[in-house]
Amino acid sequence: MRSLLSLFSLLAFLFAAAVSALSTSGNRLLVILDDVAEKESYSKFLGDLESRGFQLSFESPKSESLALFHLGERRYDHVVFFPTKTKGLGPNLTPNILVDFMNANGNVLVTLTSGTAAPNSLVSLLTELEIQLPADRTNLVVDHFHYDAASAADTHDVLLLPPPTSVRPDIKNYFGAGAGKDDVLAFPRGVGAALGASELLTPILRAPRTAYSYNPKEQAEVVDDVFAAGEQLSLVSAFQARNSARLTLVGAAEMLQDKWFDVEVTKAGANKAAKTFNREFAKRVSGWTFNEIGVLRVNWIEHHLNEAGGNNESNPTIYRIKNDVKYTISLSEYVWTTWSLFTVPANDALQLEFSMLSPFHRLALTPSAAYTSAGESESGYSATFKLPDQHGIFNFKINYKRPFVSNVEEKNTVSVRHMAHDEWPRSFVISGAWPWITGVGVTVAGWLGFCALWMYSAPVGGKRAGSKKTQ
Amino acid sequence: MRFTQSIAPVLLLLTAGVAQAASAWGFDDGSLAVVAKKSGGTSKEKLSQKAPLSKPVSLGSTDTLKLLLTAKDNGKGKRPHQAFLVLQEPESGLEAPFPLTVKESGKAAVQISHKDLPVQLLAATKPLKASVVLASFGSAQGLNTPVFEVKIETDANAPPPTYEKPLRYGKQPEIHHTFGADPKSPPKVISLFFALAVAATLPALFISWVSLGGNLNHLSKAIGAAPLSHATFFGSIMAMEFVFFMYYTSWNLFQVLPVMGAVAAITVFSGTKALGEVQSRRLAGER
């Protein structure tokens, strides 16, 4: 019996371990394909997903049993769209349903390819997110300077790109970090998108400066009108909604196919063959989309009075103006399988706002070793500051929204009262009050003197009484 | 037959190699003209793919910039698939491509005026870098070379082009609250001087009373007549002042009120007696 129990607990532990090696937001993954047989060409990519713990379900958009919601709850946590030949995606995948899916924290990975027109439903969804696709939908991205000489010596439609660098100096490089110098990404026969000005959009992979997008049917001879060119063309783009739901657009579905995972490619003008970085890139792009990397968690928040001899109660609801206060937040970042320390990138800052309507203080939090857990999975950030000389209802506010990192928005409300009458300095400490205090003392002494005089003074001689009488 | 079979790939390779080595895109007869609409004057410059123009050209708000060139593949006029004039804003690196209209012969032209430029380039303070990109399918090497710089002259009368930077998530400038100034006291010397001046009024008052004939000569008489009530009455007046002093230093209102009540009651009871004695002295004509 005991051995059976221990076996059971071991199994439970193993199961827990397997579950922990998963995305932070569930493992039910729906793959939309025209034909289930097509999945053979993506077997490595899908196999990688399965080995990371995802449960894959395959559906064709025509299938009638396909539904993203069941009784108002999501049936899947993530959806992957591979290119489909149908013009629309049917009544089960309308743009509205897809937006609802994202509003319910579902993640979407969309792949396109130049050969087949993107379905209406996806184009509308992308337009809603300010991602613009070329009007004719079968545009092709070419670059006559950075192509694969081995497979596209004439057509130049297999772009070879260096692994992406970080978009901005203050953003961690989630997609190209650790890539070798010779590693190249192959982007075969893809569609480029133009991103709108939305702050929720970030390009993961931009086209090289000399690349451009054209319509192979109408502009075969010469390009008279460009949809977008150079770095304005985003080949792989990321969208993260305010609820941290993610959508990634991969312009070339072939990028994820087996044949481009381990193929040797030759840069135009170079003699050396190089291996593609596609497999690792596909892992990172899907991992980011499905909440396996770049996910932040707030473990706890604590603030207290930071004054010698003061009350050391945690998270009090009331402070006084000009109190010295210490605020600490503990954060973790999910990295593939575990929660680990979160470090703010070098040029970035985790900022705390102390605000009533508008911020009175906006301060950078500094990492504090004292609050970083021994298990190396929770990093503490703290700031000490003096509360403003304004009473009212204030918020400790953390609003950490960055590209590629899930949003952290935390608000803790406290009252800030004004000084009580007995918290001011005594009047004898204030030198300006000395004449007044002396005045009070003089009045008291004068009053006592007057009382004594009035009661005990004898008339001076008889003169005074006599003169009174004569009057 | 066998010989040709074996030599064919070699030959093919050789020719391919030669073609790759020799074939490259370039251009000839390049010229750049800025046509002013108002004056009709033009300024023309020759362009070369080898070196960019040394001085930046300026483009006014009503001017049109015309670029003409003949694209050549290996010295022969030909139409490339990609023929762009790319303008780059040097500070941000932002680029705008302008496709050239190319004829079969390779003759290409493009016209640019202010209304064609995106606002970010119009607002640029530094000269824009213009480069020509000529490239096409096949093995011919493409050309991507800087050719000139263009300075955007905005109309002094018109408002300068502005654009709002899109919102980007990132760190924001720090804010530190500016505290109001602490209350200040005048110099201590002045406070001390006036405090002493106020204190000096007390001896002045007593001295003037004494000089006017004030005295305490009836004290023994009063104590003799009603010792208990006089001591208690005067003591209760002093006690009331002491209560006020305690209120100032440490007591609160609820400690003060009962004590005050007790002292006041004592004052009333002892006062009737003591002041009765004073009255009897007045009636006796001793005051």
Coordinates of C-alpha atoms in Angstrom, one line a residue, chain A residues 421-422 426-428, chain B residues 241-256:
Chain A
H421 CA -1.9 69.5 15.5
D422 CA 0.5 67.9 17.9
R426 CA 6.5 73.3 19.7
S427 CA 6.3 77.1 19.7
F428 CA 9.3 77.5 22.0
Chain B
E241 CA -2.6 79.8 35.6
F242 CA -0.7 76.6 36.3
V243 CA -3.5 74.6 34.7
F244 CA -3.1 76.8 31.6
F245 CA 0.6 76.2 31.7
M246 CA 0.0 72.4 31.8
Y247 CA -2.4 72.7 28.9
Y248 CA 0.3 74.4 26.9
T249 CA 3.0 71.9 27.7
S250 CA 1.4 68.5 28.0
W251 CA -2.2 68.1 29.0
N252 CA -5.1 67.8 26.5
L253 CA -8.5 69.5 26.8
F254 CA -10.1 66.6 28.6
Q255 CA -7.5 66.6 31.3
V256 CA -7.7 70.3 31.6

